[in-house]
Amino acid sequence: MKIINPFNKDKDKDKAQLWEMLVERDSLAFANQDWEMVKDDFVVDHFMGIHGNFESNPDLWKISFPNLELYKAEWLKQAKEFANENWIEKPIDILIKVTYLDYIEISGNKALLHKKFSGFAEKINGEKVPFCWQTIYRCVKVNERWKISGFTGYLPLNVTTKGFVEYPTKTSPTRSSQHITAGPYSPVLKVNTSNIVVISGQASIDNDGNILGDNIEEQTELTLRNCQKQLLTGGASFNDVFKVNVYIKDIKNWDRFNVIYKKYFDDPKPVRTAVETGLIEGLLVEIEMWAAVKN
């Protein structure tokens, strides 16, 4: 998977540097079990890591990493376990797919970042592993370089839940069926919801309005990431999506589109409508979604 920094290095140098540290470099290091890649990204003195235990109640949070050495040991342990799983996708592709870092607040030489993990990965045996939590990082700028001074992690993605993926809002009727040539979608869904989150059509466009991606695979990945980013602002994720509309420029790219699309949705997959249509020059696909969430 192509790694693209959503922040412009010329116009938004600080945010671009923070994203590179906490998403690109951290993911590459974790996937390769290589602490050396990230060892200089921390402020050793006064470092503290808090484990949220996937609970929204702060009374249940614990200082699990009072120093960097303890965090390093846990980081390496988790990296080894992750690398040894029999994933269908490459570990680095999984990490980039499920990691989102769009909210960054900077005040002087201090920064607060919300890194979110949302999605799932599939093992060769068919087991699907959910990613559904967030970490809040505290960073400080030292000699023109941003470093991590601490974090509060393993927090539920949605403060109203325990943090693990569930599917309470949509079910597929047991008697529903579809033709054998159907793609990765459900023919029928029953939706139980308190709130509906609707996002406008998203495309492979960055914050500065630039169209990214040279082919249907790259544009589909980036478009879906933009969809997830918008869903997360409304307290939803791909797991909550029940309806998808796809607008594709060339229907000949349909099979290639589906290869990427199905990696982002677990069962029951959303119902879906797709049409071939004209799009803004340079765009190959546009996607809009409806999601159901409970209070």
C-alpha positions as CSV (number, residue, x, y, z in Angstrom):
1,M,0.0,0.0,0.0
2,K,1.3,3.4,-0.9
3,I,1.9,5.6,2.2
4,I,0.8,9.2,1.6
5,N,1.2,11.9,4.2
6,P,-2.1,14.0,4.3
7,F,-0.3,17.1,5.5
8,N,1.7,19.3,3.1
9,K,5.4,19.4,4.1
10,D,5.8,22.9,2.8
11,K,2.5,24.5,4.1
12,D,2.1,22.4,7.3
13,K,5.6,21.3,8.3
14,D,4.9,20.6,11.9
15,K,1.8,18.4,11.3
16,A,3.5,16.6,8.4
17,Q,6.4,15.8,10.7
18,L,4.2,14.6,13.5
19,W,2.2,12.4,11.1
20,E,5.4,10.9,9.6
21,M,6.6,10.1,13.1
22,L,3.4,8.6,14.6
23,V,2.0,6.9,11.5
24,E,4.5,6.2,8.8
25,R,7.7,5.6,10.9
26,D,5.9,4.0,13.8
27,S,4.0,1.6,11.5
28,L,7.1,0.6,9.5
29,A,9.1,0.1,12.7
30,F,6.3,-2.0,14.4
31,A,5.8,-4.1,11.3
32,N,9.6,-4.8,11.1
33,Q,10.0,-5.2,14.9
34,D,12.7,-2.5,14.7
35,W,12.8,-0.3,17.8
36,E,15.9,1.4,16.4
37,M,13.8,3.2,13.9
38,V,11.8,5.0,16.6
39,K,14.1,5.1,19.6
40,D,14.9,8.8,19.0
41,D,11.2,9.8,18.8
42,F,10.8,9.9,22.5
43,V,11.7,12.2,25.4
44,V,13.2,9.8,27.9
45,D,13.0,12.0,30.9
46,H,9.6,12.2,32.5
47,F,8.1,9.8,29.9
48,M,4.8,8.2,31.0
49,G,2.4,5.9,29.2
50,I,-1.1,5.4,30.5
51,H,-3.1,2.2,29.6
52,G,-6.8,3.0,29.3
53,N,-7.9,-0.6,29.4
54,F,-10.4,0.1,26.6
55,E,-12.6,1.9,29.2
56,S,-14.2,5.4,29.0
57,N,-14.0,5.7,32.8
58,P,-10.7,7.4,33.8
59,D,-10.8,5.8,37.2
60,L,-9.9,2.5,35.4
61,W,-6.8,3.9,33.6
62,K,-3.4,2.8,34.9
63,I,0.2,4.0,34.7
64,S,1.4,0.9,32.9
65,F,4.5,2.4,31.5
66,P,6.2,4.8,34.1
67,N,9.3,4.8,32.0
68,L,10.4,4.2,28.4
69,E,12.1,0.9,29.0
70,L,8.9,-0.7,30.1
71,Y,7.1,0.6,27.1
72,K,9.8,-0.5,24.8
73,A,9.6,-4.1,26.1
74,E,5.8,-4.1,25.6
75,W,6.1,-2.5,22.1
76,L,8.6,-5.2,21.0
77,K,6.5,-8.0,22.5
78,Q,3.4,-6.8,20.6
79,A,5.3,-6.2,17.4
80,K,6.6,-9.8,17.5
81,E,3.2,-11.2,18.2
82,F,1.7,-9.1,15.4
83,A,4.4,-10.1,12.9
84,N,4.0,-13.8,13.7
85,E,0.3,-13.9,12.9
86,N,-0.7,-15.5,9.6
87,W,-2.3,-12.4,8.0
88,I,-3.6,-12.4,4.5
89,E,-2.2,-8.9,4.0
90,K,1.3,-7.6,4.7
91,P,1.6,-6.3,8.3
92,I,2.5,-2.8,7.1
93,D,-0.5,-2.7,4.8
94,I,-2.8,-3.6,7.7
95,L,-1.3,-1.0,10.0
96,I,-1.6,1.8,7.4
97,K,-5.1,0.7,6.5
98,V,-6.5,0.9,10.0
99,T,-4.5,3.9,11.3
100,Y,-6.0,7.4,11.2
101,L,-4.3,10.6,12.5
102,D,-6.1,13.7,11.4
103,Y,-6.7,15.7,14.6
104,I,-3.5,17.5,15.7
105,E,-3.5,20.4,18.0
106,I,-0.3,22.5,18.3
107,S,0.4,25.2,20.9
108,G,3.9,26.6,20.7
109,N,6.3,23.7,21.2
110,K,3.6,21.3,22.5
111,A,1.2,19.1,20.6
112,L,-1.7,16.9,21.3
113,L,-2.6,14.1,18.7
114,H,-5.5,11.7,18.4
115,K,-4.3,8.5,16.7
116,K,-7.2,6.2,15.9
117,F,-7.3,2.5,14.9
118,S,-10.5,1.5,13.1
119,G,-11.0,-1.6,10.8
120,F,-10.2,-5.2,10.8
121,A,-7.6,-7.6,9.4
122,E,-8.1,-11.2,8.2
123,K,-6.0,-14.2,8.9
124,I,-5.4,-17.1,6.5
125,N,-7.7,-19.3,8.5
126,G,-10.6,-16.8,8.0
127,E,-10.5,-15.2,11.5
128,K,-11.2,-11.5,11.4
129,V,-9.4,-9.4,14.0
130,P,-11.0,-6.0,14.9
131,F,-9.0,-2.8,15.5
132,C,-11.1,-0.3,17.4
133,W,-9.3,2.0,19.9
134,Q,-7.5,5.2,20.1
135,T,-4.4,6.8,21.7
136,I,-3.9,10.4,22.7
137,Y,-0.2,11.4,22.4
138,R,1.5,14.3,24.1
139,C,4.5,15.6,22.1
140,V,7.1,18.3,22.5
141,K,9.4,20.0,20.0
142,V,13.0,19.6,20.9
143,N,15.7,21.3,18.7
144,E,13.2,21.6,15.8
145,R,12.2,17.9,16.1
146,W,9.0,16.6,17.5
147,K,9.2,13.9,20.1
148,I,6.7,11.9,22.2
149,S,6.7,12.8,25.9
150,G,3.8,10.4,26.8
151,F,0.5,9.0,25.9
152,T,-2.9,7.8,27.1
153,G,-3.6,4.7,25.0
154,Y,-5.9,1.7,24.5
155,L,-9.0,3.9,24.8
156,P,-12.3,3.0,23.3
157,L,-12.8,4.5,19.9
158,N,-16.3,5.6,20.9
159,V,-16.6,6.6,24.5
160,T,-20.1,5.0,24.8
161,T,-18.6,1.5,24.1
162,K,-16.1,-0.8,25.6
163,G,-13.8,-0.3,22.6
164,F,-14.1,-3.6,20.7
165,V,-16.0,-4.0,17.5
166,E,-19.6,-5.1,17.7
167,Y,-22.3,-5.1,15.1
168,P,-25.5,-4.1,17.0
169,T,-26.9,-1.8,14.4
170,K,-27.2,-4.0,11.3
171,T,-28.1,-7.6,10.6
172,S,-28.6,-9.6,7.5
173,P,-31.9,-11.5,7.3
174,T,-31.3,-15.3,7.4
175,R,-33.4,-15.9,4.2
176,S,-31.8,-13.1,2.1
177,S,-30.0,-14.2,-1.0
178,Q,-28.4,-12.9,-4.2
179,H,-27.1,-14.1,-7.5
180,I,-23.8,-16.0,-7.7
181,T,-22.1,-13.1,-9.6
182,A,-22.8,-10.6,-6.8
183,G,-19.9,-8.7,-5.4
184,P,-18.8,-7.8,-1.8
185,Y,-22.2,-6.5,-0.5
186,S,-25.3,-7.6,1.3
187,P,-28.6,-7.8,-0.6
188,V,-30.7,-6.8,2.4
189,L,-29.9,-5.4,5.9
190,K,-32.1,-4.7,8.9
191,V,-30.9,-1.5,10.6
192,N,-31.5,-0.7,14.3
193,T,-30.3,2.8,15.1
194,S,-30.6,5.9,17.3
195,N,-28.6,8.1,14.9
196,I,-27.7,8.1,11.2
197,V,-24.4,9.5,10.0
198,V,-24.3,10.4,6.3
199,I,-21.2,11.5,4.5
200,S,-21.1,13.3,1.1
201,G,-19.3,11.7,-1.8
202,Q,-15.6,11.3,-1.0
203,A,-12.8,11.0,-3.5
204,S,-9.0,10.7,-3.6
205,I,-8.4,14.3,-2.7
206,D,-6.1,15.7,0.0
207,N,-6.7,18.7,2.3
208,D,-5.2,21.1,-0.3
209,G,-7.6,19.9,-3.0
210,N,-5.0,17.9,-4.9
211,I,-6.1,14.7,-6.6
212,L,-4.0,11.8,-5.5
213,G,-3.5,8.3,-6.9
214,D,-2.4,7.2,-10.4
215,N,-4.7,4.2,-10.8
216,I,-8.0,2.7,-9.5
217,E,-6.3,0.8,-6.7
218,E,-4.6,3.8,-5.2
219,Q,-7.6,6.1,-5.6
220,T,-9.9,3.5,-4.0
221,E,-7.6,3.2,-1.0
222,L,-7.4,6.9,-0.5
223,T,-11.1,7.5,-1.1
224,L,-12.0,4.9,1.5
225,R,-9.6,6.4,3.9
226,N,-11.3,9.8,3.4
227,C,-14.6,8.1,4.0
228,Q,-13.4,6.6,7.2
229,K,-12.0,9.9,8.4
230,Q,-15.4,11.6,7.9
231,L,-17.3,8.7,9.6
232,L,-15.0,8.9,12.6
233,T,-15.9,12.6,13.1
234,G,-19.6,11.5,13.5
235,G,-18.8,8.7,15.9
236,A,-19.1,5.9,13.3
237,S,-16.8,3.6,11.4
238,F,-17.0,1.2,8.5
239,N,-18.5,-1.4,10.9
240,D,-21.6,0.9,11.2
241,V,-22.0,1.5,7.4
242,F,-25.2,0.0,6.0
243,K,-25.5,1.8,2.6
244,V,-22.8,2.6,0.0
245,N,-23.2,4.4,-3.3
246,V,-20.2,4.1,-5.7
247,Y,-19.7,6.3,-8.7
248,I,-17.0,4.9,-11.0
249,K,-15.7,6.5,-14.1
250,D,-14.9,3.3,-16.0
251,I,-16.8,0.1,-15.2
252,K,-14.0,-1.9,-16.6
253,N,-12.1,-1.1,-13.4
254,W,-14.9,-2.7,-11.3
255,D,-13.2,-5.9,-10.4
256,R,-10.0,-4.1,-9.4
257,F,-12.1,-1.7,-7.3
258,N,-13.7,-4.6,-5.5
259,V,-10.4,-6.2,-4.6
260,I,-9.6,-3.1,-2.5
261,Y,-13.1,-2.3,-1.3
262,K,-13.7,-5.7,0.3
263,K,-10.6,-5.4,2.5
264,Y,-12.4,-2.6,4.5
265,F,-15.7,-4.2,5.3
266,D,-16.5,-7.2,7.5
267,D,-19.7,-9.1,7.4
268,P,-22.5,-8.2,7.1
269,K,-21.3,-5.9,4.4
270,P,-23.3,-2.8,3.5
271,V,-25.9,-2.9,0.8
272,R,-24.5,-1.1,-2.3
273,T,-25.4,0.6,-5.5
274,A,-22.8,1.3,-8.2
275,V,-23.0,3.3,-11.4
276,E,-20.6,4.3,-14.2
277,T,-20.7,8.0,-14.6
278,G,-18.6,11.1,-15.5
279,L,-16.5,12.5,-12.7
280,I,-14.3,15.6,-12.2
281,E,-11.2,15.4,-14.4
282,G,-8.6,13.1,-12.8
283,L,-11.0,11.2,-10.5
284,L,-11.6,7.6,-11.1
285,V,-14.1,6.9,-8.3
286,E,-16.3,8.7,-5.8
287,I,-18.1,7.0,-2.8
288,E,-20.8,8.1,-0.4
289,M,-22.0,6.2,2.7
290,W,-24.7,5.9,5.3
291,A,-24.0,4.6,8.8
292,A,-26.1,3.7,11.8
293,V,-24.9,4.3,15.3
294,K,-26.5,3.9,18.7
295,N,-26.4,6.5,21.6
